[in-house]
């Protein structure tokens, strides 16, 4: 009986020891979790402190912080460049009022309704794009024929000297062969198409093409 009594005491003691170790392990885990939470809080404070210092001393930082400030500025510039590249690829721009992404050809922001940023006129094959409504108008037009907004004045073309435009001399043999070829071949020309008679602006009497909504000379609304 003494053997079983000793065995029972040993098992009871072992159980108590295991329970204590489990309790201690749980307590240690709680303390480690609390320490980790406090360390994260400190790191967030460091981050906020750094942002606050950069905001207030971006251009007058102390010597010991100049490298940190310089690295942040360089990274910010790279980020802005890459964001612009993304906008060019996606053909979008950023709203100046709310910062939302809008299409390049949109006149107003779809998020807040603010007018889209006005860009320089874009030259295309058939004319120039109006910076207000993005419609294509003829080159040299003073006012947009769609919305009546003034069009930017195009810069005059560079003057080319006579020496640059003078054609190179043609050898006499080539001239003779060309003249002979013209005599041998009959040249036919397509009939000349006569354009429709344009309408006149009721304000300045400028000639306008049919269907024009605004006078291209004075901006007066036609329709």
mmCIF file of C-alpha atoms in Angstrom:
data_model
loop_
_atom_site.group_PDB
_atom_site.id
_atom_site.type_symbol
_atom_site.label_atom_id
_atom_site.label_comp_id
_atom_site.label_asym_id
_atom_site.label_seq_id
_atom_site.Cartn_x
_atom_site.Cartn_y
_atom_site.Cartn_z
ATOM 1 C CA UNK A 1 0.000 0.000 0.000
ATOM 2 C CA UNK A 2 2.878 2.345 0.734
ATOM 3 C CA UNK A 3 4.040 1.949 -2.878
ATOM 4 C CA UNK A 4 0.696 3.057 -4.273
ATOM 5 C CA UNK A 5 0.510 5.934 -1.811
ATOM 6 C CA UNK A 6 3.931 7.199 -2.924
ATOM 7 C CA UNK A 7 2.959 6.776 -6.580
ATOM 8 C CA UNK A 8 -0.206 8.762 -6.030
ATOM 9 C CA UNK A 9 1.663 11.557 -4.303
ATOM 10 C CA UNK A 10 4.193 11.690 -7.151
ATOM 11 C CA UNK A 11 1.459 11.857 -9.787
ATOM 12 C CA UNK A 12 -0.351 14.561 -7.864
ATOM 13 C CA UNK A 13 2.849 16.592 -7.512
ATOM 14 C CA UNK A 14 3.635 16.151 -11.217
ATOM 15 C CA UNK A 15 0.158 17.375 -12.097
ATOM 16 C CA UNK A 16 0.547 20.421 -9.914
ATOM 17 C CA UNK A 17 3.934 21.173 -11.464
ATOM 18 C CA UNK A 18 2.508 20.853 -14.995
ATOM 19 C CA UNK A 19 -0.380 23.160 -14.143
ATOM 20 C CA UNK A 20 2.014 25.752 -12.734
ATOM 21 C CA UNK A 21 4.239 25.550 -15.828
ATOM 22 C CA UNK A 22 1.200 26.010 -18.072
ATOM 23 C CA UNK A 23 0.109 29.009 -16.045
ATOM 24 C CA UNK A 24 3.620 30.488 -16.169
ATOM 25 C CA UNK A 25 3.844 29.905 -19.951
ATOM 26 C CA UNK A 26 0.517 31.652 -20.487
ATOM 27 C CA UNK A 27 1.598 34.589 -18.329
ATOM 28 C CA UNK A 28 4.891 34.928 -20.217
ATOM 29 C CA UNK A 29 3.027 34.953 -23.545
ATOM 30 C CA UNK A 30 0.733 37.704 -22.307
ATOM 31 C CA UNK A 31 3.709 39.798 -21.193
ATOM 32 C CA UNK A 32 5.530 39.257 -24.510
ATOM 33 C CA UNK A 33 2.389 40.293 -26.398
ATOM 34 C CA UNK A 34 2.107 43.446 -24.288
ATOM 35 C CA UNK A 35 5.800 44.235 -24.919
ATOM 36 C CA UNK A 36 5.289 43.802 -28.700
ATOM 37 C CA UNK A 37 2.283 46.117 -28.591
ATOM 38 C CA UNK A 38 4.261 48.806 -26.759
ATOM 39 C CA UNK A 39 7.156 48.459 -29.242
ATOM 40 C CA UNK A 40 4.758 48.949 -32.181
ATOM 41 C CA UNK A 41 3.384 52.037 -30.458
ATOM 42 C CA UNK A 42 6.924 53.429 -30.073
ATOM 43 C CA UNK A 43 7.673 52.741 -33.761
ATOM 44 C CA UNK A 44 4.497 54.575 -34.792
ATOM 45 C CA UNK A 45 5.525 57.521 -32.619
ATOM 46 C CA UNK A 46 8.960 57.492 -34.274
ATOM 47 C CA UNK A 47 7.270 57.517 -37.679
ATOM 48 C CA UNK A 48 4.978 60.414 -36.770
ATOM 49 C CA UNK A 49 7.887 62.288 -35.220
ATOM 50 C CA UNK A 50 9.924 61.856 -38.401
ATOM 51 C CA UNK A 51 7.058 63.046 -40.611
ATOM 52 C CA UNK A 52 6.476 66.051 -38.380
ATOM 53 C CA UNK A 53 10.145 67.007 -38.489
ATOM 54 C CA UNK A 54 10.327 66.581 -42.275
ATOM 55 C CA UNK A 55 7.220 68.717 -42.758
ATOM 56 C CA UNK A 56 8.563 71.575 -40.618
ATOM 57 C CA UNK A 57 12.262 71.379 -41.553
ATOM 58 C CA UNK A 58 12.240 70.153 -45.145
ATOM 59 C CA UNK A 59 14.334 73.116 -46.289
ATOM 60 C CA UNK A 60 16.218 74.000 -43.090
ATOM 61 C CA UNK A 61 17.105 70.672 -41.482
ATOM 62 C CA UNK A 62 20.034 70.287 -39.125
ATOM 63 C CA UNK A 63 23.278 68.847 -40.434
ATOM 64 C CA UNK A 64 22.748 65.486 -38.742
ATOM 65 C CA UNK A 65 19.374 65.073 -40.483
ATOM 66 C CA UNK A 66 20.293 66.370 -43.954
ATOM 67 C CA UNK A 67 20.929 62.915 -45.411
ATOM 68 C CA UNK A 68 17.583 61.585 -44.167
ATOM 69 C CA UNK A 69 15.737 64.595 -45.596
ATOM 70 C CA UNK A 70 17.604 64.283 -48.909
ATOM 71 C CA UNK A 71 16.760 60.578 -49.217
ATOM 72 C CA UNK A 72 13.063 61.286 -48.569
ATOM 73 C CA UNK A 73 12.998 64.049 -51.222
ATOM 74 C CA UNK A 74 14.675 61.774 -53.763
ATOM 75 C CA UNK A 75 12.190 58.963 -53.114
ATOM 76 C CA UNK A 76 9.249 61.392 -53.347
ATOM 77 C CA UNK A 77 10.502 62.624 -56.737
ATOM 78 C CA UNK A 78 10.842 59.058 -58.034
ATOM 79 C CA UNK A 79 7.335 58.198 -56.832
ATOM 80 C CA UNK A 80 5.856 61.266 -58.575
ATOM 81 C CA UNK A 81 7.656 60.410 -61.827
ATOM 82 C CA UNK A 82 6.378 56.835 -61.762
ATOM 83 C CA UNK A 83 2.831 58.024 -61.006
ATOM 84 C CA UNK A 84 2.980 60.325 -64.040
ATOM 85 C CA UNK A 85 4.161 57.402 -66.172
ATOM 86 C CA UNK A 86 1.198 55.345 -64.955
ATOM 87 C CA UNK A 87 -1.173 58.210 -65.858
ATOM 88 C CA UNK A 88 0.322 58.429 -69.357
ATOM 89 C CA UNK A 89 -0.051 54.681 -69.886
ATOM 90 C CA UNK A 90 -3.662 54.683 -68.618
ATOM 91 C CA UNK A 91 -4.400 57.984 -70.460
ATOM 92 C CA UNK A 92 -5.741 59.656 -67.340
ATOM 93 C CA UNK A 93 -5.008 62.795 -65.347
ATOM 94 C CA UNK A 94 -5.550 63.822 -61.724
ATOM 95 C CA UNK A 95 -8.343 66.159 -60.649
ATOM 96 C CA UNK A 96 -6.865 69.307 -59.078
ATOM 97 C CA UNK A 97 -9.761 69.565 -56.594
ATOM 98 C CA UNK A 98 -10.347 66.036 -55.244
ATOM 99 C CA UNK A 99 -7.388 64.077 -56.649
ATOM 100 C CA UNK A 100 -9.557 61.507 -58.464
ATOM 101 C CA UNK A 101 -8.400 59.951 -61.744
ATOM 102 C CA UNK A 102 -10.216 61.253 -64.838
ATOM 103 C CA UNK A 103 -9.776 60.552 -68.550
ATOM 104 C CA UNK A 104 -7.626 62.956 -70.566
ATOM 105 C CA UNK A 105 -10.514 63.834 -72.900
ATOM 106 C CA UNK A 106 -13.000 64.490 -70.059
ATOM 107 C CA UNK A 107 -14.104 68.099 -69.559
ATOM 108 C CA UNK A 108 -15.208 67.595 -65.927
ATOM 109 C CA UNK A 109 -14.244 65.324 -63.035
ATOM 110 C CA UNK A 110 -16.631 62.375 -62.657
ATOM 111 C CA UNK A 111 -16.123 62.354 -58.863
ATOM 112 C CA UNK A 112 -16.612 66.004 -57.830
ATOM 113 C CA UNK A 113 -17.721 67.745 -61.070
ATOM 114 C CA UNK A 114 -14.804 70.211 -61.089
ATOM 115 C CA UNK A 115 -13.451 71.309 -64.506
ATOM 116 C CA UNK A 116 -10.639 69.107 -65.732
ATOM 117 C CA UNK A 117 -7.120 70.604 -65.796
ATOM 118 C CA UNK A 118 -6.598 72.659 -68.956
ATOM 119 C CA UNK A 119 -3.706 71.384 -71.014
ATOM 120 C CA UNK A 120 -1.875 72.916 -73.944
ATOM 121 C CA UNK A 121 -3.565 72.338 -77.312
ATOM 122 C CA UNK A 122 -2.584 69.051 -78.903
ATOM 123 C CA UNK A 123 -1.664 69.145 -82.589
ATOM 124 C CA UNK A 124 -3.304 66.390 -84.623
ATOM 125 C CA UNK A 125 -3.427 65.480 -88.280
ATOM 126 C CA UNK A 126 -6.636 67.391 -89.073
ATOM 127 C CA UNK A 127 -6.188 70.440 -86.808
ATOM 128 C CA UNK A 128 -5.716 71.470 -83.172
ATOM 129 C CA UNK A 129 -7.525 70.235 -80.060
ATOM 130 C CA UNK A 130 -9.496 72.843 -78.103
ATOM 131 C CA UNK A 131 -8.135 73.024 -74.511
ATOM 132 C CA UNK A 132 -11.663 73.566 -73.109
ATOM 133 C CA UNK A 133 -13.894 70.976 -74.807
ATOM 134 C CA UNK A 134 -11.242 68.788 -76.553
ATOM 135 C CA UNK A 135 -12.869 69.194 -79.962
ATOM 136 C CA UNK A 136 -10.700 69.347 -83.082
ATOM 137 C CA UNK A 137 -10.753 72.681 -84.939
ATOM 138 C CA UNK A 138 -8.874 73.916 -87.971
ATOM 139 C CA UNK A 139 -5.371 75.300 -87.572
ATOM 140 C CA UNK A 140 -5.397 79.109 -87.224
ATOM 141 C CA UNK A 141 -8.954 79.278 -85.834
ATOM 142 C CA UNK A 142 -9.305 82.058 -83.237
ATOM 143 C CA UNK A 143 -12.343 80.608 -81.437
ATOM 144 C CA UNK A 144 -13.499 77.015 -80.967
ATOM 145 C CA UNK A 145 -16.374 76.229 -83.349
ATOM 146 C CA UNK A 146 -17.929 73.920 -80.729
ATOM 147 C CA UNK A 147 -17.791 75.829 -77.408
ATOM 148 C CA UNK A 148 -16.644 79.331 -78.449
ATOM 149 C CA UNK A 149 -13.554 79.361 -76.211
ATOM 150 C CA UNK A 150 -10.546 81.371 -77.469
ATOM 151 C CA UNK A 151 -7.884 79.207 -79.051
ATOM 152 C CA UNK A 152 -4.197 79.768 -78.158
ATOM 153 C CA UNK A 153 -2.280 81.671 -80.810
ATOM 154 C CA UNK A 154 0.065 79.351 -82.671
ATOM 155 C CA UNK A 155 3.718 80.344 -82.890
ATOM 156 C CA UNK A 156 4.806 81.475 -86.371
ATOM 157 C CA UNK A 157 6.787 78.995 -88.402
ATOM 158 C CA UNK A 158 10.545 79.655 -88.630
ATOM 159 C CA UNK A 159 11.640 81.675 -91.669
ATOM 160 C CA UNK A 160 13.677 79.612 -94.114
ATOM 161 C CA UNK A 161 16.316 81.479 -96.073
ATOM 162 C CA UNK A 162 16.459 81.391 -99.848
ATOM 163 C CA UNK A 163 19.726 79.464 -99.725
ATOM 164 C CA UNK A 164 18.036 76.662 -97.751
ATOM 165 C CA UNK A 165 15.031 76.458 -100.127
ATOM 166 C CA UNK A 166 16.941 76.717 -103.413
ATOM 167 C CA UNK A 167 16.676 73.344 -105.210
ATOM 168 C CA UNK A 168 19.804 71.516 -106.232
ATOM 169 C CA UNK A 169 20.765 71.884 -109.917
ATOM 170 C CA UNK A 170 19.491 69.115 -112.209
ATOM 171 C CA UNK A 171 21.943 67.669 -114.768
ATOM 172 C CA UNK A 172 21.191 68.544 -118.402
ATOM 173 C CA UNK A 173 20.795 64.874 -119.356
ATOM 174 C CA UNK A 174 18.100 64.355 -116.687
ATOM 175 C CA UNK A 175 16.284 67.520 -117.827
ATOM 176 C CA UNK A 176 16.205 66.308 -121.423
ATOM 177 C CA UNK A 177 14.906 62.833 -120.393
ATOM 178 C CA UNK A 178 12.212 64.384 -118.208
ATOM 179 C CA UNK A 179 11.021 66.757 -120.936
ATOM 180 C CA UNK A 180 10.890 63.878 -123.436
ATOM 181 C CA UNK A 181 8.829 61.734 -121.005
ATOM 182 C CA UNK A 182 6.310 64.563 -120.514
ATOM 183 C CA UNK A 183 5.865 64.913 -124.274
ATOM 184 C CA UNK A 184 5.295 61.152 -124.720
ATOM 185 C CA UNK A 185 2.733 60.735 -121.903
ATOM 186 C CA UNK A 186 -0.616 62.494 -121.795
ATOM 187 C CA UNK A 187 -1.457 63.844 -118.343
ATOM 188 C CA UNK A 188 -5.063 63.885 -117.162
ATOM 189 C CA UNK A 189 -6.308 65.768 -114.131
ATOM 190 C CA UNK A 190 -9.354 65.174 -111.950
ATOM 191 C CA UNK A 191 -12.005 67.902 -112.079
ATOM 192 C CA UNK A 192 -11.607 70.543 -109.431
ATOM 193 C CA UNK A 193 -14.203 70.318 -106.683
ATOM 194 C CA UNK A 194 -15.749 73.672 -105.868
ATOM 195 C CA UNK A 195 -16.348 74.035 -102.105
ATOM 196 C CA UNK A 196 -19.741 75.011 -100.826
ATOM 197 C CA UNK A 197 -20.354 78.684 -100.329
ATOM 198 C CA UNK A 198 -19.666 79.468 -96.654
ATOM 199 C CA UNK A 199 -22.114 81.322 -94.449
ATOM 200 C CA UNK A 200 -21.369 84.791 -93.078
ATOM 201 C CA UNK A 201 -21.128 85.733 -89.412
ATOM 202 C CA UNK A 202 -23.966 88.143 -88.493
ATOM 203 C CA UNK A 203 -21.586 90.073 -86.203
ATOM 204 C CA UNK A 204 -18.342 90.485 -88.184
ATOM 205 C CA UNK A 205 -19.350 89.148 -91.654
ATOM 206 C CA UNK A 206 -16.529 86.595 -91.556
ATOM 207 C CA UNK A 207 -16.969 83.631 -93.889
ATOM 208 C CA UNK A 208 -18.002 80.437 -92.087
ATOM 209 C CA UNK A 209 -18.464 76.864 -93.179
ATOM 210 C CA UNK A 210 -22.041 75.493 -93.002
ATOM 211 C CA UNK A 211 -22.847 73.883 -89.681
ATOM 212 C CA UNK A 212 -20.464 76.103 -87.670
ATOM 213 C CA UNK A 213 -21.817 76.807 -84.173
ATOM 214 C CA UNK A 214 -19.469 79.685 -83.269
ATOM 215 C CA UNK A 215 -17.727 82.262 -85.431
ATOM 216 C CA UNK A 216 -14.049 81.405 -85.772
ATOM 217 C CA UNK A 217 -13.132 85.094 -86.016
ATOM 218 C CA UNK A 218 -15.088 86.830 -83.222
ATOM 219 C CA UNK A 219 -16.558 83.923 -81.221
ATOM 220 C CA UNK A 220 -20.220 84.888 -81.784
ATOM 221 C CA UNK A 221 -22.684 81.995 -81.475
ATOM 222 C CA UNK A 222 -24.239 81.233 -84.873
ATOM 223 C CA UNK A 223 -26.992 78.759 -83.959
#
